[in-house]
Backbone as a printed PyTorch tensor [residue, N CA C, xyz], in Angstrom:
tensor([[[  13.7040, -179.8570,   43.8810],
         [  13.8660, -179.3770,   42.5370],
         [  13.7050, -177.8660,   42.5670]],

        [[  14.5940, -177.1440,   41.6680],
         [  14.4440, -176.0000,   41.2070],
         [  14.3910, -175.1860,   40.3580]],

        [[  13.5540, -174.5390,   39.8840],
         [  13.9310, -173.6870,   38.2180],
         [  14.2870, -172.6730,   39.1190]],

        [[  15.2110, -172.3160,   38.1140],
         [  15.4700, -170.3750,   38.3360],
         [  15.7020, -169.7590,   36.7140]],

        [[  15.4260, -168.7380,   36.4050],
         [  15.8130, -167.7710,   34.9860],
         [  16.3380, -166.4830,   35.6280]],

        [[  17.5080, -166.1990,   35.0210],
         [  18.3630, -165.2330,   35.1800],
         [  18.5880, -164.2210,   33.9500]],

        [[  17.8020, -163.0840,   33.8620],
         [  18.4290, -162.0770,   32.6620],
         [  19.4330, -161.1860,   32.9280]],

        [[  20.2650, -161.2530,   32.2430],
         [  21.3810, -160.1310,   32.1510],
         [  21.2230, -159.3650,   31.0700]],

        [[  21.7450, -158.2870,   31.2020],
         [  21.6620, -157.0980,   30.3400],
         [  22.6980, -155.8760,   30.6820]],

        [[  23.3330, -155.5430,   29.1050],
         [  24.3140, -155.0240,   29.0000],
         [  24.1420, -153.8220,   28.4940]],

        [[  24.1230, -152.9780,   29.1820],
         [  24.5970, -151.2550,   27.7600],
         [  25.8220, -150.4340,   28.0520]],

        [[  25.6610, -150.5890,   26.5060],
         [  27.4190, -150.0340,   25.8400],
         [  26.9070, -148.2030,   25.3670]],

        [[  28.0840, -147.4240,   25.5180],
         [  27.6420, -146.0120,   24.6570],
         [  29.1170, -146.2200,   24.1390]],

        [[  28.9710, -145.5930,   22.9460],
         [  30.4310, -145.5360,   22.5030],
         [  30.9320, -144.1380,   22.1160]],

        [[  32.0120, -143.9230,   22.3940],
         [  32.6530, -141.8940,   22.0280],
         [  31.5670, -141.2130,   21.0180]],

        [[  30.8520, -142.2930,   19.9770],
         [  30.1940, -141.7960,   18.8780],
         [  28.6280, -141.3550,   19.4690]],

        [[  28.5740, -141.4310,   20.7880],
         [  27.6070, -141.7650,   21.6210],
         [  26.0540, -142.9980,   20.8120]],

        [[  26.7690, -144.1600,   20.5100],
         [  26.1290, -145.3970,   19.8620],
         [  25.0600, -145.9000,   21.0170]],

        [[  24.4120, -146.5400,   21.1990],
         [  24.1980, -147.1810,   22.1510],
         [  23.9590, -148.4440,   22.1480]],

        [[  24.5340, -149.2220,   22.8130],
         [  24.4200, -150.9000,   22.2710],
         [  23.6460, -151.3390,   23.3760]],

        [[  22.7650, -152.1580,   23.1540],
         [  22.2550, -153.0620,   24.3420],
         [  22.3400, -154.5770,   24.0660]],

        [[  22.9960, -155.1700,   25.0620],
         [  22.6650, -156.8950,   25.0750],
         [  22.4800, -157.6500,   25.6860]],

        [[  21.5740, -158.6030,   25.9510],
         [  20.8540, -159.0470,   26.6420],
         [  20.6470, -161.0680,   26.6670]],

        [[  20.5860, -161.7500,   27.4970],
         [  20.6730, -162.8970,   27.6030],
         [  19.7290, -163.6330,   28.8690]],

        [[  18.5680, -164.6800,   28.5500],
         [  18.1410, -164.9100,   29.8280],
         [  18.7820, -166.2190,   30.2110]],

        [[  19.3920, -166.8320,   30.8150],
         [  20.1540, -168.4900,   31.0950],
         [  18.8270, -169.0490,   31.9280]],

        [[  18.9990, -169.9910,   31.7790],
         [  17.5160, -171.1980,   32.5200],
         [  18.2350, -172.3440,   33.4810]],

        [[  17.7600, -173.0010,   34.7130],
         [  18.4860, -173.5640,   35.3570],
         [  17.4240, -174.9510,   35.7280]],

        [[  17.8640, -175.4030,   36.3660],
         [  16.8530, -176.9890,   36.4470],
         [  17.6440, -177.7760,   37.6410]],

        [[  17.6750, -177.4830,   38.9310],
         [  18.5650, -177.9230,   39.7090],
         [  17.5730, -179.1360,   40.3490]],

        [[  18.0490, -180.2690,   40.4840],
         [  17.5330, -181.8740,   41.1810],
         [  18.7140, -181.6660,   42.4860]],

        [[  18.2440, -182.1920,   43.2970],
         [  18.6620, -182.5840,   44.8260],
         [  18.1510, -183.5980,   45.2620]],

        [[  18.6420, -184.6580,   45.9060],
         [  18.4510, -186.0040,   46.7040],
         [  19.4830, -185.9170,   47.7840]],

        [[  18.4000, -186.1260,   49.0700],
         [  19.2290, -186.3710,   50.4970],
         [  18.9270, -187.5480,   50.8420]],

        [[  20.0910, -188.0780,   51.7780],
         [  19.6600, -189.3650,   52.4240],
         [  20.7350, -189.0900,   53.6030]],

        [[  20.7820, -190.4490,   54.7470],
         [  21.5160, -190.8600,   55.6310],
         [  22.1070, -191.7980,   55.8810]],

        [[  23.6390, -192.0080,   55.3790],
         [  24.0420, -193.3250,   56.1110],
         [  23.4130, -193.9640,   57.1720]],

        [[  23.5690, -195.0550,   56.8460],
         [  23.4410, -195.8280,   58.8020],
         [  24.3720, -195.3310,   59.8910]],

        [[  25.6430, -194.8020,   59.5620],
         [  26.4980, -194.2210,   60.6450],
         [  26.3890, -192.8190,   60.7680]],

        [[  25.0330, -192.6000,   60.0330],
         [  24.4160, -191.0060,   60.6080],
         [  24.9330, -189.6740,   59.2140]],

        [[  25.9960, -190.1190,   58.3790],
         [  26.3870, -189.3350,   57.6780],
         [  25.2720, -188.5520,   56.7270]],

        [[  25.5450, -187.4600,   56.3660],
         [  24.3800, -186.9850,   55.2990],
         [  25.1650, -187.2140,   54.1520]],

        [[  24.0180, -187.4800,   53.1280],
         [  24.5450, -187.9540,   52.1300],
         [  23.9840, -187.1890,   50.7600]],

        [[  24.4590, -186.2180,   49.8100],
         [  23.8290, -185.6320,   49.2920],
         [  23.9080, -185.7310,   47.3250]],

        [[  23.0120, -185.6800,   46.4990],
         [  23.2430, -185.9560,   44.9980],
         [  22.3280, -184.3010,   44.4550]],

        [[  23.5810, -184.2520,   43.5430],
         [  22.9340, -183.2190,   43.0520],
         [  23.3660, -183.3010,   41.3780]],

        [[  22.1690, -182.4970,   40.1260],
         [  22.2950, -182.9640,   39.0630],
         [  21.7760, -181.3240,   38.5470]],

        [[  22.5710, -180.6830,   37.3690],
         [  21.4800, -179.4430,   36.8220],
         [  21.2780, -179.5310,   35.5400]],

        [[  20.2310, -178.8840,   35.2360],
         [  20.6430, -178.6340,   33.5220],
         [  20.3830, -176.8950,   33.4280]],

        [[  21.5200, -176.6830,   32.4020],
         [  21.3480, -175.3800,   31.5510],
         [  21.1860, -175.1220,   30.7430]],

        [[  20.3790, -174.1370,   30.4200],
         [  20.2490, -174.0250,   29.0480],
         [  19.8700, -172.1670,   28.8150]],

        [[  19.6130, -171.4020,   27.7320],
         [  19.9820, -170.0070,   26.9210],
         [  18.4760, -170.0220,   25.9050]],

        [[  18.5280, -171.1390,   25.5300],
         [  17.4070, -171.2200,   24.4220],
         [  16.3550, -172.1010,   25.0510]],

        [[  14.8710, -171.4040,   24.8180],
         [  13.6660, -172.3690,   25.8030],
         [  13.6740, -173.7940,   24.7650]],

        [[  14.1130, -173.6770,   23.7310],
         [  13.8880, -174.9220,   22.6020],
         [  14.6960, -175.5970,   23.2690]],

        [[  16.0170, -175.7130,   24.3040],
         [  16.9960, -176.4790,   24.3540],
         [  16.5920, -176.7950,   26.0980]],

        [[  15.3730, -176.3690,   26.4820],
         [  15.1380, -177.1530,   27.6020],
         [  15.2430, -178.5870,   27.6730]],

        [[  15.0810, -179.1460,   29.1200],
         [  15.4100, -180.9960,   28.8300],
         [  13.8290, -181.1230,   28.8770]],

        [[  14.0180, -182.2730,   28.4260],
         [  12.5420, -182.9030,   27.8630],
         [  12.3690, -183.9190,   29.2510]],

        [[  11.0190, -184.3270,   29.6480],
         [  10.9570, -185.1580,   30.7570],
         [  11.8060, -186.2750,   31.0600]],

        [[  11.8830, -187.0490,   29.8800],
         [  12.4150, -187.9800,   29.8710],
         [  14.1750, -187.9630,   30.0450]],

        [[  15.1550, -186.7000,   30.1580],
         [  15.5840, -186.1420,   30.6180],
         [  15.9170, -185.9490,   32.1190]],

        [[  14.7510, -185.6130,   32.5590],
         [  15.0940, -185.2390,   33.9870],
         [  14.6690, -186.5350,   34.5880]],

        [[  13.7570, -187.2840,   33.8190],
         [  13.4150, -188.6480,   34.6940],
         [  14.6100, -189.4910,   35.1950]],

        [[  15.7140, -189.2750,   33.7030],
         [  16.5320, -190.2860,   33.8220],
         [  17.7130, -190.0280,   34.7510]],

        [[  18.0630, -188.4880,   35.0160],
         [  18.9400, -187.9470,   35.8650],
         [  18.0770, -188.0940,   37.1460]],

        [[  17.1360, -188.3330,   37.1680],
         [  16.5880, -188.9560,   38.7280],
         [  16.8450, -189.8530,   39.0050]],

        [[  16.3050, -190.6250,   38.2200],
         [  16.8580, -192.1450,   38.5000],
         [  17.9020, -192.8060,   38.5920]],

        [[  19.0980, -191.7040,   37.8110],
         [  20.8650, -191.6560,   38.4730],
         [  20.5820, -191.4200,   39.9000]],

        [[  20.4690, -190.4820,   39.9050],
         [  20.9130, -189.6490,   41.3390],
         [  20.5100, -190.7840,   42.4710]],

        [[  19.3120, -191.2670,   42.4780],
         [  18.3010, -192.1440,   43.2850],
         [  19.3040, -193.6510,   43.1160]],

        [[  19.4170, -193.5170,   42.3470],
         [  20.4480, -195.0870,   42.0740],
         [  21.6910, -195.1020,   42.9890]],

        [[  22.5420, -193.9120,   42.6790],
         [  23.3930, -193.5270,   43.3340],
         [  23.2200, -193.5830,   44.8140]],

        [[  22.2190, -192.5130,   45.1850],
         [  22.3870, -192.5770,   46.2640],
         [  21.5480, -193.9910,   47.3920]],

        [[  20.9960, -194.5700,   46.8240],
         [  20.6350, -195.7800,   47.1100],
         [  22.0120, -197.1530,   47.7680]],

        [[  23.1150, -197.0310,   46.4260],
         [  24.2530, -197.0670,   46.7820],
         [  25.3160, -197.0820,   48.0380]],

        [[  25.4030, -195.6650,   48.2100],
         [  25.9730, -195.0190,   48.7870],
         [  25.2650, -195.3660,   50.4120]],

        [[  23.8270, -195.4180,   50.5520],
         [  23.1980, -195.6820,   51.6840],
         [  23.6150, -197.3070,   52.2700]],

        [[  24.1150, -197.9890,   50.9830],
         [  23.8110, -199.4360,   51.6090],
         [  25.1280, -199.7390,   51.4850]],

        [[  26.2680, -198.6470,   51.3140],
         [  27.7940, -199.2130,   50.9950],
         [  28.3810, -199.6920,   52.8310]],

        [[  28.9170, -200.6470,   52.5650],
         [  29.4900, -201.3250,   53.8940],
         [  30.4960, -200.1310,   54.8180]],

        [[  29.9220, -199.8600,   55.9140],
         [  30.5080, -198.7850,   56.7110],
         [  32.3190, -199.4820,   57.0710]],

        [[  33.1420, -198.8270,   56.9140],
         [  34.6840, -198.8340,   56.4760],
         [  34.9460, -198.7330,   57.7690]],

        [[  36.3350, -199.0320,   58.3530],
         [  36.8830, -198.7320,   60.1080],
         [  37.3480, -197.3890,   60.0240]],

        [[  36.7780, -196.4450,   61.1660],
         [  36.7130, -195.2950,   61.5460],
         [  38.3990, -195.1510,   61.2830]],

        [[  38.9440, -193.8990,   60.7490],
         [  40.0360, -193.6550,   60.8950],
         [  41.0090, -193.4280,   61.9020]],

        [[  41.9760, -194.1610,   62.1860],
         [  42.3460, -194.1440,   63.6280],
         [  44.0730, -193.4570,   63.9360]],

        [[  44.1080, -192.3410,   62.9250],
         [  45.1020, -191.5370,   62.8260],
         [  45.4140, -190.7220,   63.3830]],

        [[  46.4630, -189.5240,   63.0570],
         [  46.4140, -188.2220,   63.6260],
         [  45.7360, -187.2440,   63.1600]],

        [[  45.3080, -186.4260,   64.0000],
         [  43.7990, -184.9740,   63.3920],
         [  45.2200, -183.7870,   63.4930]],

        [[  44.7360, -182.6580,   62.7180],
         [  45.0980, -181.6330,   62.8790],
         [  45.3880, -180.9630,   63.9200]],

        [[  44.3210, -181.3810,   64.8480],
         [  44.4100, -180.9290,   66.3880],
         [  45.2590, -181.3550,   67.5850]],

        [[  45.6960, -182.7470,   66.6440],
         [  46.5350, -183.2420,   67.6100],
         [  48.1590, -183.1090,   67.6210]],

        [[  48.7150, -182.8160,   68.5180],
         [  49.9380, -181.7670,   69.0540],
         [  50.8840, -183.4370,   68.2630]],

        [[  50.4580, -184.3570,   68.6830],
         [  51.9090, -185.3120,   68.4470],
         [  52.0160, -185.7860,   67.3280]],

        [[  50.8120, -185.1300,   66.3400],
         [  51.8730, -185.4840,   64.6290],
         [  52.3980, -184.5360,   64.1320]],

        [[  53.0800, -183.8590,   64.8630],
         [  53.9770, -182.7820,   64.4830],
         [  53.6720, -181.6470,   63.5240]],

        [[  51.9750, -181.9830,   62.9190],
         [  51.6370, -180.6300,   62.2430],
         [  51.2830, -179.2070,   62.7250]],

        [[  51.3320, -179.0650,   64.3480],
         [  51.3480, -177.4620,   64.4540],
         [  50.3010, -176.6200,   63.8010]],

        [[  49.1920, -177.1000,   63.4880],
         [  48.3710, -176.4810,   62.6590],
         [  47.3930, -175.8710,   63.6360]],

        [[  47.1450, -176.0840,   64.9500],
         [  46.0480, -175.7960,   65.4600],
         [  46.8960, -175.4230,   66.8980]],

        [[  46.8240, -173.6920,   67.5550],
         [  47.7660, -173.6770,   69.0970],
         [  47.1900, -174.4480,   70.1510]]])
């Protein structure tokens, strides 16, 4: 998990020599879940929230429930039946005529 807050800030002068300033802080809330296939693959879930206004932060129950996606998901994904290895042509290989690699 991660918070981050980011302020930006703007100043304007104008011919009238005005000076404007404006300013904005954005809020971030980044979730991450890793796991590993059984055939070794990494397997990764990721979920954020944003928000401008601290009133419009997520509330626990919020981030609980985008956990418990992500965790669901990737729970999933760990126990999905490993598929037959692809047994095609690669880029690298000279005899499917793609030339992509000397």
């Amino acid at each position: 998990m991660t918070f981050s807050a980011l302020a930006q800030n703007s100043y304007h002068i104008t011919s009238e020599n005005t000076q404007l300033q404006f300013g904005q802080i954005r809020y971030r809330l980044e979730l991450f879940i890793q796991g590993k296939a059984p055939d070794g693959m990494d397997l990764n879930r990721y979920y954020n929230f944003d928000w401008v206004k601290p009133s419009d932060a997520p509330d626990d129950k919020a981030v609980y429930a985008a956990e418990a996606t992500m965790r669901k998901e990737l729970e999933g994904l760990v126990a999905a039946p490993n598929k037959r290895a692809f047994r095609g042509p690669s880029a690298s290989d000279r005899s499917c005529g793609c030339g992509l690699l000397p």
